[in-house]
Tab-separated table of C-alpha atoms in Angstrom:
chain	number	residue	atom	x	y	z
A	29	ILE	CA	27.567	-14.454	-51.971
A	30	SER	CA	30.192	-13.950	-49.298
A	31	LYS	CA	33.933	-13.922	-49.842
A	32	ALA	CA	34.088	-17.254	-48.035
A	33	GLN	CA	31.503	-18.789	-50.376
A	34	LYS	CA	33.507	-17.613	-53.393
A	35	GLN	CA	36.654	-19.216	-52.012
A	36	ASP	CA	34.765	-22.390	-51.097
A	37	TRP	CA	33.704	-22.726	-54.729
A	38	LEU	CA	37.320	-22.726	-55.892
A	39	THR	CA	38.156	-25.723	-53.715
A	40	ALA	CA	34.790	-27.514	-53.564
A	41	ASP	CA	34.861	-31.272	-54.064
A	42	LEU	CA	32.489	-31.869	-56.961
A	43	ASN	CA	31.516	-35.324	-55.786
A	44	SER	CA	28.236	-37.237	-55.748
A	45	GLU	CA	26.965	-35.127	-52.847
A	46	PHE	CA	27.437	-31.994	-54.955
A	47	ALA	CA	25.899	-33.619	-58.025
A	48	ASN	CA	22.807	-34.778	-56.143
A	49	SER	CA	22.307	-31.306	-54.673
A	50	GLN	CA	22.959	-29.458	-57.926
A	51	LYS	CA	20.549	-31.679	-59.878
A	52	LYS	CA	17.720	-30.199	-57.801
A	53	VAL	CA	18.504	-26.710	-59.136
A	54	THR	CA	16.345	-25.801	-62.111
A	55	ALA	CA	17.527	-22.217	-62.582
A	56	TYR	CA	18.728	-19.065	-60.870
A	57	LEU	CA	16.070	-16.341	-60.955
A	58	PHE	CA	16.967	-12.665	-61.201
A	59	SER	CA	14.006	-10.378	-60.570
A	60	ALA	CA	13.288	-8.279	-63.669
A	61	GLU	CA	12.487	-5.281	-61.478
A	62	GLU	CA	15.760	-5.438	-59.567
A	63	THR	CA	17.735	-6.310	-62.669
A	64	ALA	CA	16.289	-3.312	-64.541
A	65	LYS	CA	17.521	-0.979	-61.824
A	66	LEU	CA	20.975	-2.511	-62.063
A	67	VAL	CA	21.501	-2.519	-65.839
A	68	LYS	CA	20.054	0.981	-66.224
A	69	THR	CA	22.421	2.422	-63.641
A	70	PRO	CA	24.596	5.063	-65.356
A	71	ASN	CA	28.030	3.848	-66.510
A	72	ILE	CA	27.314	0.132	-66.171
A	73	LYS	CA	28.775	-1.596	-69.232
A	74	GLU	CA	28.836	-5.272	-68.294
A	75	VAL	CA	27.411	-7.710	-65.804
A	76	ARG	CA	29.248	-10.533	-64.109
A	77	PHE	CA	27.561	-13.708	-62.941
A	78	VAL	CA	29.714	-14.563	-59.937
A	79	LEU	CA	29.882	-18.109	-58.573
A	80	GLY	CA	29.924	-19.174	-54.950
A	81	TYR	CA	29.328	-22.394	-53.035
A	82	LEU	CA	26.985	-23.225	-50.153
A	83	ASP	CA	25.354	-26.451	-48.980
A	84	HIS	CA	26.942	-28.445	-51.837
A	85	THR	CA	25.278	-26.139	-54.365
A	86	ILE	CA	26.534	-23.434	-56.721
A	87	GLN	CA	25.334	-19.949	-55.794
A	88	ILE	CA	25.193	-17.106	-58.343
A	89	ASN	CA	24.700	-13.349	-58.177
A	90	MET	CA	24.847	-10.603	-60.794
A	91	ILE	CA	27.223	-7.662	-60.414
A	92	GLY	CA	27.166	-4.562	-62.614
A	93	ILE	CA	30.552	-3.087	-63.521
A	94	ASP	CA	31.760	-0.013	-65.397
A	95	GLU	CA	34.399	0.097	-68.135
A	96	ASN	CA	37.136	0.099	-65.496
A	97	GLY	CA	35.788	-2.982	-63.742
A	98	GLN	CA	34.438	-1.055	-60.759
A	99	LYS	CA	31.419	-2.678	-59.133
A	100	LEU	CA	28.347	-0.430	-59.174
A	101	GLY	CA	25.548	-2.703	-58.022
A	102	ILE	CA	24.420	-6.243	-57.315
A	103	VAL	CA	21.354	-8.460	-57.724
A	104	ASN	CA	21.088	-11.721	-55.817
A	105	SER	CA	19.397	-14.719	-57.374
A	106	VAL	CA	16.704	-16.979	-55.986
A	107	ILE	CA	17.227	-20.648	-56.745
A	108	LEU	CA	14.280	-22.249	-58.525
A	109	LYS	CA	13.787	-25.900	-57.617
A	110	GLU	CA	10.979	-27.237	-59.762
A	111	SER	CA	10.785	-31.011	-60.076
A	112	ASN	CA	8.272	-30.849	-62.944
A	113	TYR	CA	10.203	-28.378	-65.087
A	114	ASP	CA	11.392	-30.920	-67.654
A	115	GLU	CA	8.196	-30.499	-69.660
A	116	GLN	CA	8.763	-26.748	-69.762
A	117	LEU	CA	12.340	-27.184	-70.981
A	118	THR	CA	11.279	-29.657	-73.644
A	119	LYS	CA	9.150	-26.891	-75.164
A	120	LEU	CA	12.390	-25.185	-76.186
A	121	ASN	CA	12.632	-27.756	-78.967
A	122	GLU	CA	9.305	-26.515	-80.367
A	123	LEU	CA	10.171	-22.815	-80.378
A	124	THR	CA	11.533	-20.738	-83.205
A	125	ILE	CA	13.430	-17.462	-83.149
A	126	SER	CA	12.439	-14.728	-85.599
A	127	LYS	CA	15.144	-14.076	-88.181
A	128	THR	CA	13.481	-10.817	-89.197
A	129	ALA	CA	13.407	-9.264	-85.717
A	130	LYS	CA	15.356	-6.042	-85.474
A	131	ARG	CA	18.306	-6.759	-83.220
A	132	THR	CA	21.598	-5.039	-82.713
A	133	PRO	CA	24.791	-6.793	-83.858
A	134	LEU	CA	25.586	-7.323	-80.170
A	135	LEU	CA	22.327	-9.184	-79.554
A	136	ASN	CA	22.822	-11.323	-82.649
A	137	LYS	CA	26.310	-12.197	-81.406
A	138	HIS	CA	24.904	-13.639	-78.175
A	139	LEU	CA	21.710	-15.136	-79.616
A	140	LEU	CA	21.209	-18.841	-78.990
A	141	LEU	CA	18.702	-21.100	-80.724
A	142	PRO	CA	16.164	-22.584	-78.263
A	143	GLN	CA	17.088	-26.086	-79.424
A	144	GLU	CA	20.753	-25.437	-78.663
A	145	ALA	CA	19.797	-24.096	-75.240
A	146	PHE	CA	17.865	-27.276	-74.494
A	147	LYS	CA	20.761	-29.427	-75.657
A	148	GLY	CA	23.186	-27.545	-73.383
A	149	ILE	CA	20.940	-27.676	-70.307
A	150	GLU	CA	20.240	-31.371	-70.845
A	151	ALA	CA	23.964	-32.095	-71.262
A	152	TRP	CA	24.743	-30.470	-67.901
A	153	GLN	CA	22.078	-32.571	-66.174
A	154	LYS	CA	23.525	-35.722	-67.733
A	155	LYS	CA	26.994	-34.677	-66.579
A	156	LEU	CA	25.656	-34.426	-63.033
A	157	ASN	CA	24.295	-37.964	-63.346
A	158	SER	CA	27.705	-39.365	-64.179
A	159	VAL	CA	29.739	-37.131	-61.786
A	160	SER	CA	32.956	-37.906	-63.677
A	161	GLY	CA	34.424	-34.953	-65.531
A	162	LEU	CA	32.755	-32.263	-63.425
A	163	ASP	CA	36.083	-30.641	-62.514
A	164	GLU	CA	37.072	-30.464	-66.179
A	165	ALA	CA	33.674	-29.050	-67.184
A	166	THR	CA	33.840	-26.248	-64.620
A	167	SER	CA	37.466	-25.243	-65.153
A	168	HIS	CA	39.938	-23.778	-67.620
A	169	GLU	CA	43.352	-25.447	-67.590
A	170	GLY	CA	42.788	-26.621	-64.019
A	171	SER	CA	41.498	-23.288	-62.682
A	172	ARG	CA	37.803	-23.250	-61.795
A	173	PHE	CA	35.547	-20.679	-63.443
A	174	ARG	CA	34.987	-17.718	-61.128
A	175	TYR	CA	32.469	-15.647	-63.074
A	176	PHE	CA	30.886	-15.163	-66.490
A	177	THR	CA	30.749	-11.736	-68.171
A	178	LEU	CA	28.145	-10.318	-70.530
A	179	GLU	CA	27.401	-6.844	-71.897
A	180	SER	CA	24.624	-5.261	-69.819
A	181	ALA	CA	22.774	-4.228	-73.004
A	182	VAL	CA	21.839	-7.871	-73.581
A	183	ILE	CA	20.129	-8.126	-70.186
A	184	GLU	CA	18.453	-4.767	-70.723
A	185	ALA	CA	16.990	-5.996	-74.023
A	186	MET	CA	15.538	-9.039	-72.276
A	187	ILE	CA	13.700	-7.102	-69.602
A	188	ASP	CA	12.550	-4.299	-71.905
A	189	LYS	CA	10.277	-6.634	-73.885
A	190	GLY	CA	7.556	-6.511	-71.238
A	191	ASN	CA	5.888	-9.246	-69.182
A	192	THR	CA	9.253	-10.572	-68.108
A	193	SER	CA	9.110	-11.330	-64.402
A	194	ASN	CA	12.473	-13.033	-64.075
A	195	VAL	CA	15.625	-13.511	-66.067
A	196	GLY	CA	16.294	-17.218	-65.701
A	197	LEU	CA	19.919	-18.301	-65.654
A	198	PHE	CA	20.258	-21.986	-66.540
A	199	LEU	CA	23.563	-23.807	-66.357
A	200	GLY	CA	24.451	-25.794	-69.459
A	201	LEU	CA	27.370	-27.230	-71.378
A	202	ASN	CA	28.644	-25.533	-74.518
A	203	PRO	CA	29.961	-27.469	-77.562
A	204	LYS	CA	33.372	-27.650	-75.858
A	205	GLU	CA	31.787	-29.491	-72.914
A	206	LYS	CA	32.391	-26.529	-70.608
A	207	VAL	CA	29.819	-25.043	-68.228
A	208	THR	CA	28.157	-21.904	-69.520
A	209	THR	CA	25.256	-19.661	-68.538
A	210	ILE	CA	22.086	-19.748	-70.644
A	211	LEU	CA	19.723	-16.794	-70.181
A	212	ILE	CA	15.981	-17.161	-70.814
A	213	SER	CA	13.139	-14.690	-70.185
A	214	LEU	CA	10.500	-16.121	-67.827
A	215	ASP	CA	6.945	-14.980	-67.107
A	216	LYS	CA	5.248	-14.592	-63.717
A	217	ASN	CA	4.823	-18.376	-63.497
A	218	ASN	CA	8.482	-18.908	-64.405
A	219	ALA	CA	7.386	-20.403	-67.712
A	220	ILE	CA	9.563	-19.813	-70.774
A	221	LYS	CA	8.200	-16.743	-72.533
A	222	LYS	CA	6.809	-16.748	-76.038
A	223	THR	CA	5.969	-13.715	-78.150
A	224	SER	CA	2.275	-14.539	-77.580
A	225	VAL	CA	0.202	-17.233	-75.904
A	226	THR	CA	-0.518	-19.066	-79.170
A	227	SER	CA	2.811	-18.357	-80.864
A	228	LYS	CA	5.526	-20.925	-81.498
A	229	GLU	CA	8.056	-18.102	-81.485
A	230	GLY	CA	10.056	-17.704	-78.314
A	231	ASP	CA	11.601	-14.645	-76.773
A	232	ASP	CA	15.318	-14.427	-77.459
A	233	VAL	CA	17.641	-16.817	-75.644
A	234	TYR	CA	21.227	-15.737	-75.013
A	235	ASP	CA	24.628	-17.190	-74.212
A	236	ALA	CA	28.212	-16.451	-75.344
A	237	THR	CA	29.078	-15.231	-71.874
A	238	ARG	CA	32.819	-15.062	-71.281
A	239	PRO	CA	34.191	-17.227	-68.445
A	240	CYS	CA	36.972	-16.116	-66.123
A	241	PRO	CA	39.443	-17.722	-66.546
A	242	PRO	CA	40.591	-17.307	-69.277
A	243	ASN	CA	38.718	-14.011	-69.824
A	244	GLY	CA	38.784	-11.227	-67.268
A	245	ASP	CA	40.742	-10.720	-64.090
A	246	PRO	CA	40.706	-13.522	-61.508
A	247	GLU	CA	41.683	-10.994	-58.849
A	248	ALA	CA	38.386	-9.168	-59.486
A	249	PHE	CA	36.532	-12.245	-58.247
């Protein structure tokens, strides 16, 4: 994402042309191999999902930063456009999350129920159908979201489970009707991962990423 694309996002007209283009985006795919190299880089504490704008569509990349906010690496996403993905997303409603799994307090803090993930993703798609309210959904007090921040340990836990080919970033709406990033582990076919082929238990789904603004430094955009 170029500096120009970042600036274009801040002033983009979120009209019907944007909505029609964005509706074709299923998810943003971050290669597990490339992501592993990033989050396991020494001194990386957090990742930022930075937003840009090109061809009436949101662009997103992942930047690793240290405790001082210095950028130490980057992973670009590939946009997944899959017209038949609705059936895959609906399966989120059938999945459970193990309450007995050993997770760190940090992971539990960001954990999202699959059903809540589905509700958020579906709400964003419906918002794109109506067009109205898109500026409010993508902004804080009139200032458009520039990036979302998450502790790198959460991403590392996702890719360390094995058989994860991509970390899928899905845009959704949170309970406050604001855009958020929903992270789901995907297999080599970009299907939502389960703990086993026959299991109804899904791999962990995460959110609670912090948008800038109001969190973080807009100048670090």
